XYZ file of C-alpha atoms in Angstrom:
718
model
C 0.307 -0.216 0.222
C 1.294 3.467 -0.652
C 1.635 5.753 1.771
C 1.197 9.762 0.872
C 2.267 12.902 2.649
C -0.278 15.892 2.868
C 0.949 18.378 0.827
C 0.488 22.327 0.992
C -2.309 23.706 -1.495
C 0.163 25.990 -2.916
C 3.022 24.587 -4.704
C 5.020 26.511 -6.540
C 9.384 25.727 -7.800
C 9.637 22.887 -6.425
C 9.249 19.975 -9.724
C 12.893 20.814 -10.637
C 14.072 20.224 -7.217
C 12.463 16.563 -6.720
C 13.918 15.887 -9.766
C 17.158 17.006 -8.786
C 16.600 14.506 -5.410
C 15.298 11.986 -7.671
C 18.721 11.844 -9.477
C 20.823 11.454 -5.510
C 18.483 8.505 -4.966
C 19.116 7.076 -8.310
C 22.876 6.600 -6.247
C 24.650 4.171 -4.445
C 24.398 6.041 -1.172
C 21.828 5.149 1.656
C 21.647 8.718 3.474
C 19.863 11.519 1.253
C 20.837 14.776 3.581
C 17.996 17.863 2.210
C 20.265 20.495 4.002
C 18.802 24.445 3.924
C 18.246 27.232 6.727
C 15.036 27.431 8.397
C 11.922 28.112 6.584
C 12.806 27.108 3.253
C 10.376 23.973 2.460
C 12.860 21.078 3.528
C 9.598 19.215 4.362
C 7.958 20.037 1.727
C 10.236 19.144 -0.632
C 11.153 15.617 1.589
C 6.733 15.062 1.399
C 6.810 15.788 -2.216
C 10.006 12.779 -2.853
C 7.886 10.442 -0.421
C 4.514 10.326 -2.401
C 6.835 10.017 -5.797
C 8.642 6.632 -4.594
C 7.063 5.132 -1.674
C 5.493 2.119 -3.747
C 8.622 1.336 -4.793
C 9.498 -0.174 -1.263
C 8.680 -2.895 0.729
C 8.249 -0.309 4.095
C 8.158 3.512 4.422
C 7.682 5.794 7.259
C 7.677 9.809 7.548
C 8.827 10.701 11.002
C 7.944 14.461 11.260
C 9.786 16.970 13.655
C 12.790 14.890 15.256
C 14.270 17.833 16.934
C 11.393 18.747 18.661
C 10.741 15.004 19.140
C 13.698 14.665 21.018
C 13.871 17.938 23.310
C 10.559 16.390 24.521
C 11.643 13.058 25.599
C 9.459 11.203 22.775
C 12.843 9.057 20.805
C 11.071 5.671 21.604
C 7.276 6.913 20.650
C 9.276 7.868 16.996
C 11.173 4.478 17.219
C 7.821 2.375 17.454
C 5.897 4.443 14.634
C 8.833 3.711 12.422
C 8.546 0.226 13.297
C 4.131 0.414 13.080
C 4.158 2.195 9.812
C 6.996 0.003 8.117
C 5.799 -3.355 9.335
C 2.030 -2.318 9.139
C 1.129 -3.871 12.836
C 0.199 -2.326 15.653
C 2.990 -0.348 18.372
C 5.698 -2.770 19.662
C 6.231 -2.525 23.122
C 9.852 -0.768 23.720
C 11.060 0.013 27.135
C 14.021 1.790 25.940
C 16.143 3.426 23.233
C 18.351 0.420 22.746
C 15.594 -1.938 23.069
C 14.687 -0.295 20.260
C 17.610 0.240 18.221
C 17.727 -4.117 18.216
C 14.458 -4.442 17.419
C 15.077 -1.726 13.852
C 17.813 -3.142 13.504
C 16.390 -7.482 13.469
C 13.261 -6.721 12.166
C 14.028 -4.280 8.448
C 17.664 -5.937 7.898
C 16.342 -7.728 5.156
C 13.574 -5.090 3.692
C 13.721 -2.572 1.275
C 12.847 1.010 3.483
C 12.252 4.531 2.137
C 13.002 6.449 5.748
C 11.891 10.106 5.634
C 13.724 11.824 9.239
C 12.345 15.653 9.159
C 14.404 18.395 11.239
C 17.076 16.168 12.444
C 19.858 18.372 14.349
C 21.863 15.582 16.391
C 23.660 12.778 15.824
C 21.980 10.897 18.923
C 18.778 11.017 17.522
C 20.348 9.928 14.353
C 22.028 7.073 15.843
C 18.526 5.814 17.605
C 16.477 5.751 15.006
C 18.674 4.976 11.178
C 22.776 5.274 12.655
C 23.707 2.302 10.667
C 22.724 2.055 6.824
C 23.383 -1.799 7.768
C 20.070 -2.080 9.608
C 18.092 -2.010 6.930
C 18.113 -4.193 3.626
C 19.710 -3.514 0.021
C 18.275 -0.407 -1.743
C 16.711 1.357 1.324
C 17.242 4.933 1.134
C 17.074 7.063 4.225
C 15.867 10.745 3.425
C 16.789 13.392 6.291
C 15.704 17.206 5.854
C 17.991 19.247 8.360
C 19.558 23.090 9.111
C 22.299 21.625 10.102
C 24.835 19.147 8.951
C 27.629 19.688 11.298
C 26.465 15.975 13.206
C 26.616 13.919 10.398
C 29.801 11.630 9.908
C 30.429 13.323 6.414
C 34.225 14.595 5.504
C 35.979 17.102 6.188
C 38.515 19.290 3.687
C 41.721 18.360 5.497
C 40.587 14.880 7.399
C 42.471 11.769 7.483
C 40.276 9.767 9.035
C 40.022 6.332 7.034
C 36.677 6.001 9.053
C 35.068 8.911 8.628
C 36.136 9.115 5.100
C 34.421 5.415 4.507
C 30.915 7.046 6.064
C 31.067 10.370 4.321
C 30.650 8.272 0.905
C 27.313 6.471 2.656
C 26.051 10.811 2.135
C 24.569 12.768 -0.114
C 23.788 16.084 0.461
C 21.494 18.562 -1.654
C 21.523 22.037 -1.097
C 18.311 23.617 -1.383
C 18.202 27.334 -2.745
C 15.785 30.136 -2.796
C 12.747 30.561 -4.748
C 13.852 32.432 -8.067
C 11.716 35.802 -8.407
C 9.354 34.682 -10.954
C 8.442 31.141 -8.075
C 8.678 34.012 -5.164
C 6.307 36.582 -7.310
C 3.587 33.447 -7.537
C 3.686 32.137 -4.468
C 3.082 34.713 -2.276
C -0.333 36.156 -4.937
C -1.316 32.620 -4.206
C -1.528 33.652 0.124
C -1.701 37.051 -0.449
C -4.508 37.397 -3.324
C -5.691 34.027 -3.881
C -4.091 34.316 -7.296
C -0.883 33.055 -9.590
C 0.184 37.040 -10.310
C -1.355 40.370 -8.705
C -3.453 42.639 -10.793
C -1.866 45.769 -12.115
C -2.754 47.871 -8.742
C -0.718 45.410 -6.823
C 2.068 44.279 -8.816
C 4.410 47.360 -7.712
C 4.249 46.294 -4.536
C 4.196 43.490 -4.530
C 7.262 42.926 -5.942
C 8.885 44.655 -3.278
C 7.573 42.236 -0.336
C 8.163 39.498 -2.156
C 11.998 41.054 -3.111
C 12.117 41.621 1.132
C 11.614 37.973 2.031
C 14.578 37.105 -0.230
C 12.807 34.132 -2.246
C 12.203 32.198 0.746
C 8.931 30.479 1.772
C 7.763 30.770 4.883
C 8.611 34.088 5.030
C 6.434 34.362 1.767
C 3.409 32.499 3.355
C 3.519 33.962 6.267
C 3.492 37.578 5.067
C 1.182 37.121 2.324
C -1.451 35.390 4.081
C -1.805 37.485 6.180
C -2.327 40.172 3.864
C -5.100 38.110 2.173
C -8.457 40.550 2.388
C -6.490 43.808 3.823
C -6.579 46.838 1.808
C -3.744 48.937 -0.026
C -2.829 50.948 3.176
C -2.315 47.125 5.215
C 0.061 45.995 2.378
C 2.032 49.630 2.192
C 2.419 49.656 6.043
C 3.659 45.741 6.145
C 6.134 46.922 3.628
C 7.609 49.657 5.750
C 7.398 47.528 8.653
C 9.987 44.938 6.977
C 12.168 47.810 6.458
C 13.057 47.995 10.180
C 12.238 44.274 11.002
C 11.708 40.692 9.965
C 8.334 38.517 10.368
C 8.297 37.870 14.283
C 7.031 33.988 12.652
C 9.623 34.137 10.198
C 11.983 35.531 12.974
C 11.125 32.395 16.026
C 12.234 29.954 13.052
C 15.618 31.328 12.408
C 16.259 31.630 15.691
C 15.541 28.040 16.050
C 19.827 28.000 14.457
C 20.955 31.109 16.692
C 20.526 29.555 19.460
C 22.446 26.601 19.403
C 25.603 28.322 18.300
C 28.646 29.381 21.132
C 29.695 32.736 21.864
C 31.558 33.351 19.252
C 30.159 31.681 16.409
C 27.171 33.964 17.322
C 29.610 37.069 16.997
C 31.464 36.204 13.629
C 27.791 35.594 12.699
C 26.495 39.105 13.809
C 29.566 40.108 11.747
C 28.599 38.886 9.325
C 25.207 40.406 8.974
C 26.594 43.618 9.760
C 29.441 44.621 7.941
C 31.145 41.156 6.106
C 27.977 40.262 3.460
C 29.576 39.690 -0.191
C 33.251 40.524 1.266
C 35.820 37.897 1.290
C 36.299 35.644 4.119
C 40.082 36.552 4.370
C 40.741 39.793 6.390
C 37.817 38.762 8.686
C 39.320 35.897 9.551
C 41.947 37.340 10.720
C 40.525 39.743 12.752
C 38.232 37.086 14.442
C 41.662 35.683 14.791
C 42.687 38.444 16.842
C 39.746 38.039 18.753
C 40.329 34.569 19.995
C 38.019 33.319 18.146
C 38.906 29.666 15.658
C 36.890 31.001 12.137
C 37.665 28.357 10.483
C 36.216 26.012 12.526
C 33.271 28.059 12.940
C 32.444 29.443 9.676
C 32.352 25.340 8.661
C 29.541 25.405 11.461
C 27.500 28.450 10.271
C 27.885 27.411 6.541
C 26.548 23.496 7.929
C 23.697 25.308 9.368
C 22.448 27.294 6.579
C 22.956 30.305 8.349
C 25.813 31.480 5.922
C 27.666 30.619 2.513
C 30.899 30.663 1.503
C 30.443 31.330 -2.091
C 33.058 31.334 -5.129
C 36.667 33.181 -4.634
C 35.485 32.207 -0.753
C 32.849 35.320 -0.523
C 30.839 35.092 2.214
C 26.968 35.299 1.684
C 24.049 35.520 3.973
C 20.282 35.293 3.173
C 18.582 38.025 3.673
C 15.896 37.442 6.203
C 19.324 36.277 8.170
C 20.974 39.467 7.561
C 17.388 41.138 9.048
C 17.117 38.918 11.542
C 20.802 39.189 12.732
C 20.150 42.875 12.851
C 17.031 42.015 15.030
C 18.668 40.330 16.879
C 21.253 43.746 17.524
C 18.324 45.368 18.076
C 16.783 43.710 20.931
C 20.207 44.001 23.000
C 18.640 46.977 24.724
C 16.579 50.156 23.588
C 19.486 51.992 24.186
C 21.632 52.525 20.624
C 24.674 53.155 22.960
C 23.888 50.127 24.130
C 23.823 48.013 20.784
C 26.709 46.094 20.134
C 27.174 47.395 16.364
C 26.453 50.181 14.611
C 26.215 49.428 10.768
C 24.005 52.603 9.999
C 26.425 55.618 9.685
C 24.010 58.079 10.625
C 22.886 56.691 13.921
C 26.355 55.630 14.636
C 27.867 59.314 13.851
C 24.617 60.532 16.545
C 25.784 57.819 19.281
C 29.537 59.398 18.722
C 28.841 62.792 18.776
C 26.769 63.013 21.689
C 28.859 61.086 23.705
C 26.129 58.268 24.389
C 28.438 55.323 23.205
C 29.036 52.029 26.206
C 31.016 49.939 26.832
C 28.827 47.536 24.794
C 29.273 48.528 21.212
C 32.563 46.565 19.363
C 31.577 47.731 16.000
C 30.894 50.897 13.637
C 30.417 51.961 10.566
C 30.680 55.657 9.442
C 30.828 56.076 6.241
C 29.102 57.554 3.169
C 27.925 60.768 5.589
C 26.971 63.632 3.872
C 29.692 65.043 4.659
C 32.864 64.805 6.451
C 33.206 65.068 10.058
C 36.354 65.265 12.385
C 36.565 62.646 15.375
C 37.712 63.709 18.615
C 39.587 61.850 21.828
C 36.528 63.153 23.775
C 33.917 60.913 21.624
C 35.915 57.796 21.903
C 36.501 57.895 25.120
C 33.333 55.826 25.621
C 34.365 53.209 23.432
C 36.653 50.951 25.525
C 35.620 47.780 23.989
C 35.573 48.501 20.341
C 37.382 45.783 18.090
C 36.142 47.602 14.275
C 35.969 51.013 12.897
C 35.257 51.930 9.090
C 36.054 55.873 8.670
C 35.335 57.974 5.198
C 37.345 61.051 5.271
C 37.409 63.154 8.211
C 40.063 63.299 10.964
C 41.201 61.987 14.634
C 41.919 64.985 17.097
C 43.228 65.570 20.097
C 44.730 62.488 23.239
C 44.211 59.269 22.113
C 46.684 57.794 24.310
C 45.119 54.148 25.826
C 42.473 54.798 23.432
C 40.968 52.259 20.417
C 42.842 50.394 22.347
C 41.256 47.184 21.480
C 40.849 47.488 17.865
C 41.688 45.037 15.523
C 40.556 46.151 12.247
C 41.068 49.783 10.755
C 39.625 50.937 7.231
C 39.562 54.651 6.004
C 38.717 55.564 2.935
C 39.727 58.998 1.676
C 42.146 59.686 5.251
C 43.502 62.597 5.731
C 47.478 63.558 4.655
C 48.094 64.772 8.254
C 46.492 63.212 11.165
C 45.816 64.857 13.845
C 45.560 62.480 16.662
C 48.524 62.544 19.487
C 49.495 59.450 21.076
C 47.146 57.009 18.841
C 48.648 53.442 19.685
C 46.749 50.990 17.529
C 48.705 47.739 19.268
C 45.692 45.600 18.703
C 45.786 45.431 15.122
C 45.823 42.938 13.054
C 44.235 44.824 9.786
C 44.570 47.999 8.196
C 42.914 48.942 5.315
C 43.537 52.578 3.483
C 42.431 53.934 -0.024
C 41.182 56.905 -2.233
C 44.115 58.993 -0.044
C 46.866 61.816 -0.621
C 48.941 60.328 1.670
C 52.719 59.915 1.278
C 55.406 57.964 2.568
C 56.048 60.104 5.460
C 52.272 60.138 6.765
C 52.435 60.551 10.139
C 49.594 57.841 10.688
C 52.307 55.177 10.191
C 54.180 54.947 13.017
C 50.580 54.335 15.010
C 49.276 52.356 12.242
C 52.511 49.859 12.142
C 53.461 48.645 15.406
C 51.560 45.693 16.054
C 52.966 42.613 16.218
C 49.558 41.021 15.571
C 49.148 43.248 12.453
C 48.383 40.783 9.735
C 46.949 42.914 6.142
C 48.045 45.672 4.977
C 45.820 47.333 2.355
C 46.815 49.985 0.208
C 45.034 51.305 -2.767
C 44.557 54.335 -4.901
C 46.548 56.271 -3.119
C 48.749 58.170 -6.056
C 51.179 60.420 -4.114
C 52.681 57.619 -1.948
C 56.385 57.674 -3.988
C 57.391 54.734 -1.264
C 55.660 52.400 1.070
C 56.816 52.780 4.609
C 58.639 50.781 7.042
C 57.136 47.805 8.017
C 60.079 46.070 9.934
C 57.570 45.658 13.170
C 55.076 44.585 11.483
C 56.871 40.703 12.103
C 53.991 38.643 11.842
C 52.394 40.352 8.247
C 50.665 37.489 6.444
C 49.505 39.969 3.190
C 50.695 43.464 2.247
C 48.583 44.996 -0.529
C 49.021 47.943 -3.358
C 47.224 48.228 -5.513
C 46.472 51.283 -8.170
C 49.352 53.420 -7.068
C 50.419 55.797 -9.925
C 53.109 56.967 -9.599
C 56.841 55.604 -9.672
C 57.169 53.447 -7.089
C 59.357 52.661 -4.435
C 59.549 49.816 -2.225
C 60.971 49.940 0.961
C 64.060 47.498 2.243
C 61.714 46.323 4.932
C 60.129 43.936 2.642
C 62.940 41.623 2.833
C 62.018 40.723 7.034
C 58.618 39.914 6.614
C 60.003 36.597 6.567
C 55.596 35.191 7.225
C 54.423 37.481 4.122
C 52.312 34.845 2.618
C 51.176 37.432 -0.118
C 52.831 39.571 -2.241
C 50.820 42.182 -4.742
C 52.558 45.124 -6.099
C 49.720 46.367 -9.214
C 50.326 50.283 -10.163
C 48.154 51.706 -12.332
C 50.049 51.774 -16.111
C 51.338 55.281 -16.539
C 53.634 56.547 -19.232
C 56.171 56.804 -16.024
C 55.358 53.030 -14.501
C 57.878 51.209 -12.990
C 57.851 49.496 -9.928
C 61.930 49.782 -7.890
C 63.148 47.028 -6.031
C 66.022 47.857 -3.695
C 68.342 45.140 -4.103
C 67.459 42.706 -2.165
C 66.218 38.587 -2.725
C 62.359 37.821 -2.632
C 63.932 34.404 -1.571
C 63.988 35.338 1.870
C 60.076 35.211 2.156
C 60.362 31.858 3.460
C 56.708 31.388 3.314
C 55.647 33.487 0.326
C 52.831 31.974 -1.341
C 51.378 34.006 -4.409
C 53.178 36.704 -5.864
C 51.250 39.738 -8.202
C 53.485 42.256 -9.321
C 53.409 44.983 -12.361
C 55.339 47.101 -14.370
C 58.887 45.266 -13.213
C 61.683 44.124 -15.285
C 62.394 40.284 -14.673
C 65.663 40.640 -14.350
C 65.158 42.781 -11.480
C 63.779 39.965 -9.427
C 66.570 38.645 -7.739
C 65.219 35.188 -7.558
C 62.341 33.728 -5.988
C 61.272 32.179 -3.073
C 60.817 27.998 -2.911
C 57.616 28.298 -1.465
C 56.094 30.315 -3.975
C 52.890 28.808 -5.727
C 51.332 31.338 -7.554
C 53.012 34.551 -9.503
C 51.201 36.192 -11.650
C 53.025 38.821 -13.660
C 52.006 42.241 -15.416
C 53.607 44.130 -17.558
C 56.143 42.373 -18.747
C 58.561 43.775 -21.161
C 61.809 42.245 -21.416
C 62.909 38.776 -21.723
C 62.276 36.251 -18.463
C 65.306 34.795 -17.305
C 65.523 30.957 -15.999
C 67.586 31.922 -13.694
C 63.943 33.792 -11.747
C 62.110 29.980 -11.156
C 65.923 28.274 -10.250
C 64.606 28.261 -6.784
C 60.663 27.888 -7.616
C 59.982 24.273 -7.041
C 56.225 24.740 -5.556
C 55.455 26.768 -8.468
C 52.417 25.498 -9.674
C 49.691 28.431 -11.032
C 51.479 31.275 -13.490
C 49.865 34.295 -15.242
C 51.604 36.214 -17.701
C 49.362 39.684 -18.294
C 49.695 42.583 -20.827
C 53.023 40.560 -21.822
C 55.010 42.889 -24.505
C 56.654 39.916 -25.907
C 56.910 38.236 -29.253
C 57.825 34.769 -27.789
C 58.464 33.137 -24.719
C 60.163 30.291 -23.956
C 58.541 28.355 -21.192
C 60.242 25.538 -22.136
C 63.402 26.906 -21.278
C 62.826 29.449 -18.802
C 60.918 26.798 -16.012
C 64.116 24.633 -15.864
C 62.967 21.725 -14.189
C 60.011 22.763 -12.551
C 58.279 21.437 -15.511
C 55.982 18.837 -13.979
C 55.093 21.130 -11.203
C 53.038 23.936 -13.077
C 49.999 22.829 -13.606
C 47.835 26.064 -14.487
C 49.193 28.407 -17.345
C 47.363 31.926 -17.968
C 48.606 34.505 -20.987
C 46.475 37.525 -20.868
C 46.881 40.255 -23.495
C 49.971 39.894 -25.550
C 49.103 41.848 -28.441
C 52.667 41.125 -29.912
C 52.957 37.860 -28.768
C 53.416 35.130 -32.079
C 54.524 31.893 -30.197
C 54.689 29.794 -27.006
C 56.853 26.825 -26.246
C 54.994 24.748 -23.734
C 55.154 21.896 -25.360
C 57.910 20.419 -22.574
C 54.835 21.561 -19.620
C 54.151 17.456 -19.126
C 52.267 18.200 -15.380
C 50.000 21.511 -17.105
C 46.409 20.888 -16.259
C 45.026 23.883 -16.934
C 45.897 26.616 -19.859
C 43.908 29.528 -20.811
C 45.298 32.053 -23.921
C 42.917 35.532 -24.103
C 43.322 37.974 -26.737
C 46.458 37.300 -28.478
C 45.823 38.120 -31.900
C 49.079 37.418 -33.035
C 49.380 33.987 -31.830
C 49.183 31.136 -34.713
C 50.788 28.049 -33.468
C 48.695 25.711 -32.071
C 50.578 22.227 -32.861
C 51.855 22.419 -29.313
C 48.430 21.381 -27.471
C 48.797 17.694 -28.589
C 51.748 17.338 -26.394
C 50.243 18.371 -23.104
C 48.607 14.925 -22.512
C 47.798 16.285 -18.481
C 45.271 19.339 -20.005
C 42.272 18.781 -18.242
C 41.314 22.673 -19.655
C 41.901 24.822 -22.202
C 40.129 28.038 -22.866
C 41.377 30.336 -26.196
C 39.483 33.413 -26.344
C 40.189 36.677 -28.773
C 43.275 35.201 -30.935
C 42.709 36.473 -34.255
C 44.953 34.722 -36.147
C 44.770 31.103 -34.427
C 42.530 29.434 -37.538
C 43.514 25.556 -36.834
C 43.239 23.228 -34.034
C 44.520 19.746 -33.989
C 42.378 17.191 -33.133
C 43.057 17.350 -30.118
C 42.838 13.200 -29.490
C 45.490 13.060 -27.808
C 44.303 14.722 -25.191
C 42.444 12.198 -22.943
C 42.258 13.560 -19.792
C 40.286 16.353 -20.846
C 37.321 17.368 -19.360
C 36.720 21.302 -20.430
C 37.530 23.670 -23.833
C 35.704 27.093 -24.183
C 36.650 28.818 -27.464
C 35.512 32.041 -28.305
C 35.862 34.160 -31.538
C 38.687 33.036 -32.618
C 38.022 32.405 -36.381
C 38.899 28.250 -36.764
C 38.437 26.739 -39.724
C 37.976 22.457 -38.383
C 36.080 22.427 -35.472
C 34.124 19.703 -37.414
C 37.587 17.931 -37.198
C 38.035 17.843 -33.326
C 38.308 14.088 -31.046
C 37.565 14.286 -27.338
C 35.482 12.568 -25.018
C 32.402 12.726 -24.987
C 31.992 13.662 -21.919
C 34.061 17.371 -22.667
C 31.848 20.117 -22.205
C 32.578 22.411 -25.082
C 31.643 25.783 -24.942
C 31.680 27.379 -28.836
C 31.077 30.971 -29.305
C 32.373 33.706 -32.396
C 33.940 31.180 -33.711
C 33.864 31.639 -37.677
C 30.969 29.835 -39.209
C 30.303 26.934 -37.026
C 27.383 28.190 -34.404
C 27.310 29.042 -30.680
C 27.067 25.982 -28.553
C 27.525 24.936 -24.488
C 27.394 21.102 -23.874
C 28.722 18.071 -24.159
C 31.005 17.602 -26.907
C 28.885 13.906 -27.658
C 25.867 16.008 -28.106
C 27.611 18.625 -30.247
C 29.050 15.961 -32.316
C 25.679 14.060 -32.897
C 24.185 17.240 -33.529
C 26.374 18.746 -36.007
C 25.670 18.590 -40.030
C 26.184 19.616 -43.090
C 30.228 21.276 -44.410
C 32.187 23.842 -43.066
């Protein structure tokens, strides 16, 4: 007999997600985990899948609200329910959970079972209901819905335990995404108006309310239902209220996850909600480490609880509803804004500071984007002893700052003054310093205050055109990242650079001007024994007196003179090399890389207007090759020699007309060709599963898909 779950009357945008889970269920994994934030309709998705496949099993059971049942001590009741539903019998007698485990494993060992465990958040719950896959017969499937995958035995990136790896292979995770805008509007309209789309009079405000929900089904349903039958004025009031605080039903749902966090995880979550959405995670991590937190572990916890996402290039992302939830948590800390831990709205922060209403509760301030420039005094900051994060734009600091800002770990100051007026400013705990859009010079009076911390990990200076020489970094013995970007004049790099033995990332990129140049003193970069990434522009390769053996990624811009083999003589670990705006007619990589041929796995050549020939045939370990904007490059026969190549991209190379068949590249997974007048693409012989993208390549039509599909559909002469 097929069991069915009741589904919501308004079911929108779920078909694609059902198909995605169905695809996972065809794989040889017993546990399928539906993961997502609270209110994203995990239960609805699991119910739809359950209804679709329940008749394919010897028995099935859907256990709802496992987390809540466990909190009430009702795990044994769930064991009884499972046994009763799958065996089609009365509730068995179970005196304790261990006895229940034994009965489950005995009765189901030879049965093909479908089991859904809805809203699980702890290992103890799973272990008492479906702790081992061998409790169930071959072909059994256990579907778990959860907002928190931290308790699951899934493999961490750095995990080495063979047990953990074996267990992780039994689990496949499906990440639920928020609804797209059209489905969100449809779901909202069904609840608020009883129709699939709003009438013209309500279209604008419906779109605004829908956008506020961030595509979260729970918010769309709750808010939409509250507006059903209400007039326009109520709708407008609801929209205004959503601007200042989240819906309370949604708030309560999200708070379940927040309450589980420890203190450090809550602090990091609130920091992201207020300041770091859409920002890279590396700089904040250094700040959090300086505060005694363990961000690598805590960010993983937050991501596995669906409270944040870590996007491509390690960007931090948070759902709009979670952002608003986090900010509401801060508003609820106290009625007085001076007692709020974080002030992210600049105008409010300005009032608190200028009225000297701040307290020791405040840890972070944003004072950017104000209507006019403000100078801040020592008295105004005297009430903020625990401030650790400060963003400023323009203005100045005035007065005696002795013993003030002593806990500041992050200072970001755009348009900072060419002369700092603060006296006795000592930022001894500073971990991150970001200065931008300023007229500061190498003699700036703020260097001594900002570059005296042994805790300083990041110095980033961007768009400071009057900086002709980098400051003295000799006291920054633990600096990890140094970025000097878009400095427009001749730039001399101070000799203290050679003392930064813990430096991991060095980036010196000046804007291209006729007088461009980066002048290194007579120092050997090989002394930077921890350097992993070097990105440098407008430099003559021979002026680099050697690279450290630790270097893994190297990017050179505006290379004018030939690259000497001696540059790479010590680069035993170089895995990625990029040449951008290379003004050479030929680059003999086979020669200049010497004995490092096997190590290099990624090579990118970009905007080489004069480049006619690349010599890379001996780079046997190369897995990724990208050639962009090289209009004179003609030879492509060398590609057949790169047997390890997995990804090949050739864009804007107007002289390349013929490609080899590439039949020897058996590892090729991706081939992207764009705006190249190629004449023989029909001769390509690629692995069937290779992803092929063709755009603007002679008479060949655009294509984006597997090579096999392209080969099957290709017809007619070209």
